[in-house]
């Protein structure tokens, strides 16, 4: 049985990983607000067991406003306003899968538990400063993660949204996995190739073609709190 410690464990000893972790820890010690909380940085792996992995959705860096980032790309806790990027993801889902009902929350843990790894290319950010932790080692870590997923799994679906995520696709074996690329769902770029990409239906068609159960993209329409998940 695959598990993340077995697959990725040695990465924790690599210089890039130590650099990234020490950089964000130093900022916290200096009083800088860093998101997500330290115990949430690796939630993408916590909520998606390796032996269930089917899909990788790769974003950019975490949300940088208070209360939003939770260690899962594009996801926010119940009670937080749905960010514009996630609103656009929901609109694309509704257009792609006609039965999809847009929920009143932005918590994507139900996707993660089905086998959707919600991973950012950079795993931490300073409050109010988008992209502030780029070039500090996280990119090398997520490069290594993608390379390991490419070599250790069969028939994964990689959804690469945005330029930074798209760069990760260069080394993925397209004979072994499905790679879907689109513009980032941000309001600044969604109309440049995210809307109309039909990634969700393509994903499920590919999974079923290879005898893998599809993802139920429909989220509970209303949740009282994250503890329900």
PDB file of C-alpha atoms in Angstrom:
ATOM      1  CA  UNK A   1       0.000   0.000   0.000  1.00  0.00           C
ATOM      2  CA  UNK A   2       1.343   3.411  -0.924  1.00  0.00           C
ATOM      3  CA  UNK A   3       1.694   6.110   1.727  1.00  0.00           C
ATOM      4  CA  UNK A   4       3.133   9.617   1.541  1.00  0.00           C
ATOM      5  CA  UNK A   5       5.954   8.931   4.004  1.00  0.00           C
ATOM      6  CA  UNK A   6       7.163   6.065   1.842  1.00  0.00           C
ATOM      7  CA  UNK A   7       6.793   8.042  -1.388  1.00  0.00           C
ATOM      8  CA  UNK A   8       8.046  11.480  -0.321  1.00  0.00           C
ATOM      9  CA  UNK A   9       9.745  10.964   3.025  1.00  0.00           C
ATOM     10  CA  UNK A  10      13.308  11.602   1.944  1.00  0.00           C
ATOM     11  CA  UNK A  11      12.386  14.992   0.489  1.00  0.00           C
ATOM     12  CA  UNK A  12      12.325  16.396   4.034  1.00  0.00           C
ATOM     13  CA  UNK A  13      16.108  16.035   4.155  1.00  0.00           C
ATOM     14  CA  UNK A  14      16.698  17.977   0.953  1.00  0.00           C
ATOM     15  CA  UNK A  15      18.201  21.491   1.135  1.00  0.00           C
ATOM     16  CA  UNK A  16      15.262  23.062  -0.734  1.00  0.00           C
ATOM     17  CA  UNK A  17      12.766  21.669   1.779  1.00  0.00           C
ATOM     18  CA  UNK A  18      14.778  22.806   4.778  1.00  0.00           C
ATOM     19  CA  UNK A  19      15.216  26.251   3.180  1.00  0.00           C
ATOM     20  CA  UNK A  20      11.487  26.685   2.579  1.00  0.00           C
ATOM     21  CA  UNK A  21      10.515  25.534   6.062  1.00  0.00           C
ATOM     22  CA  UNK A  22      13.124  27.688   7.786  1.00  0.00           C
ATOM     23  CA  UNK A  23      12.196  30.756   5.716  1.00  0.00           C
ATOM     24  CA  UNK A  24       8.533  30.637   6.710  1.00  0.00           C
ATOM     25  CA  UNK A  25       9.373  29.752  10.321  1.00  0.00           C
ATOM     26  CA  UNK A  26      11.727  32.727  10.613  1.00  0.00           C
ATOM     27  CA  UNK A  27       9.035  35.067   9.339  1.00  0.00           C
ATOM     28  CA  UNK A  28       6.584  33.755  11.931  1.00  0.00           C
ATOM     29  CA  UNK A  29       9.178  34.286  14.680  1.00  0.00           C
ATOM     30  CA  UNK A  30       9.567  37.881  13.485  1.00  0.00           C
ATOM     31  CA  UNK A  31       5.838  38.450  13.860  1.00  0.00           C
ATOM     32  CA  UNK A  32       4.943  38.236  10.165  1.00  0.00           C
ATOM     33  CA  UNK A  33       1.585  36.604   9.534  1.00  0.00           C
ATOM     34  CA  UNK A  34       2.185  33.603   7.294  1.00  0.00           C
ATOM     35  CA  UNK A  35      -0.566  31.499   5.723  1.00  0.00           C
ATOM     36  CA  UNK A  36      -1.661  28.804   6.091  1.00  0.00           C
ATOM     37  CA  UNK A  37      -1.009  28.003   9.748  1.00  0.00           C
ATOM     38  CA  UNK A  38       2.108  25.901  10.197  1.00  0.00           C
ATOM     39  CA  UNK A  39       0.152  22.744  11.029  1.00  0.00           C
ATOM     40  CA  UNK A  40      -1.859  23.163   7.802  1.00  0.00           C
ATOM     41  CA  UNK A  41       1.010  23.531   5.315  1.00  0.00           C
ATOM     42  CA  UNK A  42       0.819  19.902   4.186  1.00  0.00           C
ATOM     43  CA  UNK A  43      -2.947  19.444   4.376  1.00  0.00           C
ATOM     44  CA  UNK A  44      -3.031  18.437   0.702  1.00  0.00           C
ATOM     45  CA  UNK A  45      -1.291  15.196   1.694  1.00  0.00           C
ATOM     46  CA  UNK A  46      -3.191  14.864   4.969  1.00  0.00           C
ATOM     47  CA  UNK A  47      -6.610  14.832   3.338  1.00  0.00           C
ATOM     48  CA  UNK A  48      -5.750  12.796   0.233  1.00  0.00           C
ATOM     49  CA  UNK A  49      -4.388   9.340   1.082  1.00  0.00           C
ATOM     50  CA  UNK A  50      -1.748   8.252  -1.403  1.00  0.00           C
ATOM     51  CA  UNK A  51      -3.510   4.966  -2.061  1.00  0.00           C
ATOM     52  CA  UNK A  52      -6.605   6.856  -3.258  1.00  0.00           C
ATOM     53  CA  UNK A  53      -4.821   9.356  -5.484  1.00  0.00           C
ATOM     54  CA  UNK A  54      -6.504   9.913  -8.854  1.00  0.00           C
ATOM     55  CA  UNK A  55      -6.223  13.614  -9.695  1.00  0.00           C
ATOM     56  CA  UNK A  56      -3.730  16.416  -9.049  1.00  0.00           C
ATOM     57  CA  UNK A  57      -5.018  20.000  -9.257  1.00  0.00           C
ATOM     58  CA  UNK A  58      -2.042  22.330  -9.190  1.00  0.00           C
ATOM     59  CA  UNK A  59      -2.470  25.990  -8.344  1.00  0.00           C
ATOM     60  CA  UNK A  60       0.008  28.786  -7.596  1.00  0.00           C
ATOM     61  CA  UNK A  61       0.431  29.944  -3.992  1.00  0.00           C
ATOM     62  CA  UNK A  62      -1.970  30.075  -1.026  1.00  0.00           C
ATOM     63  CA  UNK A  63      -4.563  32.778  -0.478  1.00  0.00           C
ATOM     64  CA  UNK A  64      -2.902  35.673   1.323  1.00  0.00           C
ATOM     65  CA  UNK A  65      -5.847  37.210   3.193  1.00  0.00           C
ATOM     66  CA  UNK A  66      -6.726  36.298   6.798  1.00  0.00           C
ATOM     67  CA  UNK A  67      -8.716  33.114   7.364  1.00  0.00           C
ATOM     68  CA  UNK A  68      -8.620  31.867   3.772  1.00  0.00           C
ATOM     69  CA  UNK A  69      -5.657  29.519   3.265  1.00  0.00           C
ATOM     70  CA  UNK A  70      -6.099  26.000   4.635  1.00  0.00           C
ATOM     71  CA  UNK A  71      -3.340  24.053   2.879  1.00  0.00           C
ATOM     72  CA  UNK A  72      -5.508  22.914  -0.032  1.00  0.00           C
ATOM     73  CA  UNK A  73      -5.249  24.791  -3.310  1.00  0.00           C
ATOM     74  CA  UNK A  74      -8.326  26.931  -4.062  1.00  0.00           C
ATOM     75  CA  UNK A  75     -10.131  25.769  -0.881  1.00  0.00           C
ATOM     76  CA  UNK A  76     -11.296  28.024   1.969  1.00  0.00           C
ATOM     77  CA  UNK A  77     -12.916  27.110   5.291  1.00  0.00           C
ATOM     78  CA  UNK A  78     -16.669  27.118   5.710  1.00  0.00           C
ATOM     79  CA  UNK A  79     -17.823  30.622   6.623  1.00  0.00           C
ATOM     80  CA  UNK A  80     -15.221  32.359   4.456  1.00  0.00           C
ATOM     81  CA  UNK A  81     -16.384  34.235   1.396  1.00  0.00           C
ATOM     82  CA  UNK A  82     -15.741  32.189  -1.751  1.00  0.00           C
ATOM     83  CA  UNK A  83     -12.716  33.784  -3.487  1.00  0.00           C
ATOM     84  CA  UNK A  84     -13.071  34.894  -7.113  1.00  0.00           C
ATOM     85  CA  UNK A  85     -10.785  32.133  -8.437  1.00  0.00           C
ATOM     86  CA  UNK A  86     -12.897  29.445  -6.801  1.00  0.00           C
ATOM     87  CA  UNK A  87     -16.084  31.128  -7.968  1.00  0.00           C
ATOM     88  CA  UNK A  88     -14.726  30.758 -11.498  1.00  0.00           C
ATOM     89  CA  UNK A  89     -13.910  27.093 -10.865  1.00  0.00           C
ATOM     90  CA  UNK A  90     -17.524  26.571  -9.803  1.00  0.00           C
ATOM     91  CA  UNK A  91     -18.829  28.381 -12.894  1.00  0.00           C
ATOM     92  CA  UNK A  92     -16.697  26.193 -15.142  1.00  0.00           C
ATOM     93  CA  UNK A  93     -17.953  23.110 -13.323  1.00  0.00           C
ATOM     94  CA  UNK A  94     -21.557  24.200 -13.868  1.00  0.00           C
ATOM     95  CA  UNK A  95     -20.905  24.768 -17.574  1.00  0.00           C
ATOM     96  CA  UNK A  96     -18.983  21.510 -17.951  1.00  0.00           C
ATOM     97  CA  UNK A  97     -21.207  19.266 -15.828  1.00  0.00           C
ATOM     98  CA  UNK A  98     -24.730  20.539 -16.271  1.00  0.00           C
ATOM     99  CA  UNK A  99     -26.030  18.903 -13.088  1.00  0.00           C
ATOM    100  CA  UNK A 100     -23.468  20.660 -10.878  1.00  0.00           C
ATOM    101  CA  UNK A 101     -25.043  22.940  -8.278  1.00  0.00           C
ATOM    102  CA  UNK A 102     -22.820  25.768  -7.026  1.00  0.00           C
ATOM    103  CA  UNK A 103     -22.422  25.402  -3.245  1.00  0.00           C
ATOM    104  CA  UNK A 104     -22.600  28.181  -0.697  1.00  0.00           C
ATOM    105  CA  UNK A 105     -19.122  27.440   0.696  1.00  0.00           C
ATOM    106  CA  UNK A 106     -15.593  26.945  -0.594  1.00  0.00           C
ATOM    107  CA  UNK A 107     -14.381  23.939   1.357  1.00  0.00           C
ATOM    108  CA  UNK A 108     -12.977  21.332  -1.049  1.00  0.00           C
ATOM    109  CA  UNK A 109     -12.122  18.616   1.474  1.00  0.00           C
ATOM    110  CA  UNK A 110     -14.762  16.279  -0.075  1.00  0.00           C
ATOM    111  CA  UNK A 111     -12.748  16.344  -3.313  1.00  0.00           C
ATOM    112  CA  UNK A 112      -9.510  15.692  -1.455  1.00  0.00           C
ATOM    113  CA  UNK A 113     -10.922  12.661   0.318  1.00  0.00           C
ATOM    114  CA  UNK A 114     -11.950  11.138  -2.998  1.00  0.00           C
ATOM    115  CA  UNK A 115      -8.381  11.294  -4.292  1.00  0.00           C
ATOM    116  CA  UNK A 116      -7.934  14.853  -5.584  1.00  0.00           C
ATOM    117  CA  UNK A 117      -4.576  16.260  -4.446  1.00  0.00           C
ATOM    118  CA  UNK A 118      -5.111  20.013  -4.117  1.00  0.00           C
ATOM    119  CA  UNK A 119      -1.514  21.196  -4.307  1.00  0.00           C
ATOM    120  CA  UNK A 120      -0.019  24.647  -4.777  1.00  0.00           C
ATOM    121  CA  UNK A 121       3.370  25.179  -6.407  1.00  0.00           C
ATOM    122  CA  UNK A 122       4.365  27.301  -3.379  1.00  0.00           C
ATOM    123  CA  UNK A 123       2.984  26.221  -0.003  1.00  0.00           C
ATOM    124  CA  UNK A 124       3.199  29.383   2.122  1.00  0.00           C
ATOM    125  CA  UNK A 125       2.681  33.128   1.717  1.00  0.00           C
ATOM    126  CA  UNK A 126       2.910  36.297   3.829  1.00  0.00           C
ATOM    127  CA  UNK A 127      -0.284  38.163   4.610  1.00  0.00           C
ATOM    128  CA  UNK A 128      -1.270  40.563   1.853  1.00  0.00           C
ATOM    129  CA  UNK A 129       1.730  39.695  -0.337  1.00  0.00           C
ATOM    130  CA  UNK A 130       0.868  37.335  -3.173  1.00  0.00           C
ATOM    131  CA  UNK A 131       3.883  35.374  -4.375  1.00  0.00           C
ATOM    132  CA  UNK A 132       6.017  36.502  -1.448  1.00  0.00           C
ATOM    133  CA  UNK A 133       7.468  33.030  -0.760  1.00  0.00           C
ATOM    134  CA  UNK A 134       8.454  32.218  -4.309  1.00  0.00           C
ATOM    135  CA  UNK A 135      12.077  31.305  -4.916  1.00  0.00           C
ATOM    136  CA  UNK A 136      12.551  30.018  -1.368  1.00  0.00           C
ATOM    137  CA  UNK A 137      12.614  26.290  -2.092  1.00  0.00           C
ATOM    138  CA  UNK A 138       8.945  25.380  -2.423  1.00  0.00           C
ATOM    139  CA  UNK A 139       9.092  25.173  -6.214  1.00  0.00           C
ATOM    140  CA  UNK A 140      11.875  22.593  -6.039  1.00  0.00           C
ATOM    141  CA  UNK A 141       9.857  20.602  -3.511  1.00  0.00           C
ATOM    142  CA  UNK A 142       6.725  20.545  -5.647  1.00  0.00           C
ATOM    143  CA  UNK A 143       8.813  19.780  -8.757  1.00  0.00           C
ATOM    144  CA  UNK A 144      10.105  16.737  -6.912  1.00  0.00           C
ATOM    145  CA  UNK A 145       6.584  15.776  -5.797  1.00  0.00           C
ATOM    146  CA  UNK A 146       5.247  15.927  -9.357  1.00  0.00           C
ATOM    147  CA  UNK A 147       8.211  13.920 -10.660  1.00  0.00           C
ATOM    148  CA  UNK A 148       7.629  11.249  -8.021  1.00  0.00           C
ATOM    149  CA  UNK A 149       3.905  11.082  -8.760  1.00  0.00           C
ATOM    150  CA  UNK A 150       4.721  10.739 -12.449  1.00  0.00           C
ATOM    151  CA  UNK A 151       6.989   7.768 -11.839  1.00  0.00           C
ATOM    152  CA  UNK A 152       5.161   6.013  -8.982  1.00  0.00           C
ATOM    153  CA  UNK A 153       1.567   6.081 -10.208  1.00  0.00           C
ATOM    154  CA  UNK A 154      -0.416   5.079 -13.283  1.00  0.00           C
ATOM    155  CA  UNK A 155      -3.263   6.935 -14.992  1.00  0.00           C
ATOM    156  CA  UNK A 156      -3.314  10.094 -12.904  1.00  0.00           C
ATOM    157  CA  UNK A 157      -5.046  13.216 -14.171  1.00  0.00           C
ATOM    158  CA  UNK A 158      -2.979  16.380 -13.777  1.00  0.00           C
ATOM    159  CA  UNK A 159      -4.914  19.660 -14.015  1.00  0.00           C
ATOM    160  CA  UNK A 160      -2.353  22.424 -14.381  1.00  0.00           C
ATOM    161  CA  UNK A 161      -3.921  25.856 -13.969  1.00  0.00           C
ATOM    162  CA  UNK A 162      -1.797  28.902 -14.664  1.00  0.00           C
ATOM    163  CA  UNK A 163       1.703  29.480 -15.985  1.00  0.00           C
ATOM    164  CA  UNK A 164       3.536  28.348 -12.839  1.00  0.00           C
ATOM    165  CA  UNK A 165       1.544  25.125 -12.691  1.00  0.00           C
ATOM    166  CA  UNK A 166       1.966  24.568 -16.429  1.00  0.00           C
ATOM    167  CA  UNK A 167       5.746  24.520 -16.067  1.00  0.00           C
ATOM    168  CA  UNK A 168       5.385  21.407 -13.933  1.00  0.00           C
ATOM    169  CA  UNK A 169       3.945  19.499 -16.866  1.00  0.00           C
ATOM    170  CA  UNK A 170       7.131  19.332 -18.925  1.00  0.00           C
ATOM    171  CA  UNK A 171       8.375  16.130 -17.326  1.00  0.00           C
ATOM    172  CA  UNK A 172       5.073  14.282 -17.018  1.00  0.00           C
ATOM    173  CA  UNK A 173       4.750  11.156 -19.170  1.00  0.00           C
ATOM    174  CA  UNK A 174       1.717  11.854 -21.372  1.00  0.00           C
ATOM    175  CA  UNK A 175       1.489   8.183 -22.343  1.00  0.00           C
ATOM    176  CA  UNK A 176       1.115   7.228 -18.693  1.00  0.00           C
ATOM    177  CA  UNK A 177      -1.047  10.076 -17.399  1.00  0.00           C
ATOM    178  CA  UNK A 178      -3.535  12.657 -18.641  1.00  0.00           C
ATOM    179  CA  UNK A 179      -2.248  16.240 -18.501  1.00  0.00           C
ATOM    180  CA  UNK A 180      -4.823  19.022 -18.805  1.00  0.00           C
ATOM    181  CA  UNK A 181      -3.554  22.602 -19.002  1.00  0.00           C
ATOM    182  CA  UNK A 182      -5.491  25.853 -18.825  1.00  0.00           C
ATOM    183  CA  UNK A 183      -5.177  29.455 -17.766  1.00  0.00           C
ATOM    184  CA  UNK A 184      -5.461  30.167 -14.055  1.00  0.00           C
ATOM    185  CA  UNK A 185      -9.089  30.660 -12.919  1.00  0.00           C
ATOM    186  CA  UNK A 186      -8.240  34.082 -11.518  1.00  0.00           C
ATOM    187  CA  UNK A 187     -10.529  36.882 -12.826  1.00  0.00           C
ATOM    188  CA  UNK A 188      -7.430  38.277 -14.542  1.00  0.00           C
ATOM    189  CA  UNK A 189      -6.972  35.199 -16.746  1.00  0.00           C
ATOM    190  CA  UNK A 190     -10.059  32.970 -16.619  1.00  0.00           C
ATOM    191  CA  UNK A 191     -11.343  34.279 -19.945  1.00  0.00           C
ATOM    192  CA  UNK A 192      -7.987  33.483 -21.574  1.00  0.00           C
ATOM    193  CA  UNK A 193      -8.491  29.732 -21.579  1.00  0.00           C
ATOM    194  CA  UNK A 194      -9.914  28.547 -18.280  1.00  0.00           C
ATOM    195  CA  UNK A 195     -13.578  28.982 -19.104  1.00  0.00           C
ATOM    196  CA  UNK A 196     -14.533  26.281 -21.567  1.00  0.00           C
ATOM    197  CA  UNK A 197     -11.578  24.008 -20.743  1.00  0.00           C
ATOM    198  CA  UNK A 198     -13.937  21.137 -19.722  1.00  0.00           C
ATOM    199  CA  UNK A 199     -11.284  19.635 -17.474  1.00  0.00           C
ATOM    200  CA  UNK A 200     -13.758  18.002 -15.102  1.00  0.00           C
ATOM    201  CA  UNK A 201     -15.629  15.984 -17.708  1.00  0.00           C
ATOM    202  CA  UNK A 202     -12.366  15.077 -19.466  1.00  0.00           C
ATOM    203  CA  UNK A 203     -10.954  13.915 -16.149  1.00  0.00           C
ATOM    204  CA  UNK A 204     -13.850  11.598 -15.385  1.00  0.00           C
ATOM    205  CA  UNK A 205     -13.954  10.217 -18.914  1.00  0.00           C
ATOM    206  CA  UNK A 206     -10.259   9.324 -18.682  1.00  0.00           C
ATOM    207  CA  UNK A 207     -10.636   7.708 -15.257  1.00  0.00           C
ATOM    208  CA  UNK A 208     -13.566   5.571 -16.396  1.00  0.00           C
ATOM    209  CA  UNK A 209     -11.725   4.623 -19.579  1.00  0.00           C
ATOM    210  CA  UNK A 210      -9.024   3.121 -17.352  1.00  0.00           C
ATOM    211  CA  UNK A 211     -11.410   1.362 -14.985  1.00  0.00           C
ATOM    212  CA  UNK A 212     -11.092   3.955 -12.205  1.00  0.00           C
ATOM    213  CA  UNK A 213     -14.149   5.338 -10.443  1.00  0.00           C
ATOM    214  CA  UNK A 214     -14.782   8.975 -11.396  1.00  0.00           C
ATOM    215  CA  UNK A 215     -14.741  11.950  -9.051  1.00  0.00           C
ATOM    216  CA  UNK A 216     -18.063  13.182  -7.719  1.00  0.00           C
ATOM    217  CA  UNK A 217     -17.404  16.885  -8.183  1.00  0.00           C
ATOM    218  CA  UNK A 218     -20.662  17.905  -6.541  1.00  0.00           C
ATOM    219  CA  UNK A 219     -20.013  19.386  -3.113  1.00  0.00           C
ATOM    220  CA  UNK A 220     -22.611  19.570  -0.335  1.00  0.00           C
ATOM    221  CA  UNK A 221     -24.506  22.746  -1.148  1.00  0.00           C
ATOM    222  CA  UNK A 222     -24.587  23.923   2.480  1.00  0.00           C
ATOM    223  CA  UNK A 223     -22.302  23.062   5.398  1.00  0.00           C
ATOM    224  CA  UNK A 224     -22.523  24.310   8.969  1.00  0.00           C
ATOM    225  CA  UNK A 225     -18.810  23.942   9.573  1.00  0.00           C
ATOM    226  CA  UNK A 226     -15.607  22.219   8.559  1.00  0.00           C
ATOM    227  CA  UNK A 227     -16.006  19.582  11.280  1.00  0.00           C
ATOM    228  CA  UNK A 228     -18.727  17.963   9.135  1.00  0.00           C
ATOM    229  CA  UNK A 229     -16.053  17.002   6.649  1.00  0.00           C
TER     230      UNK A 229
END
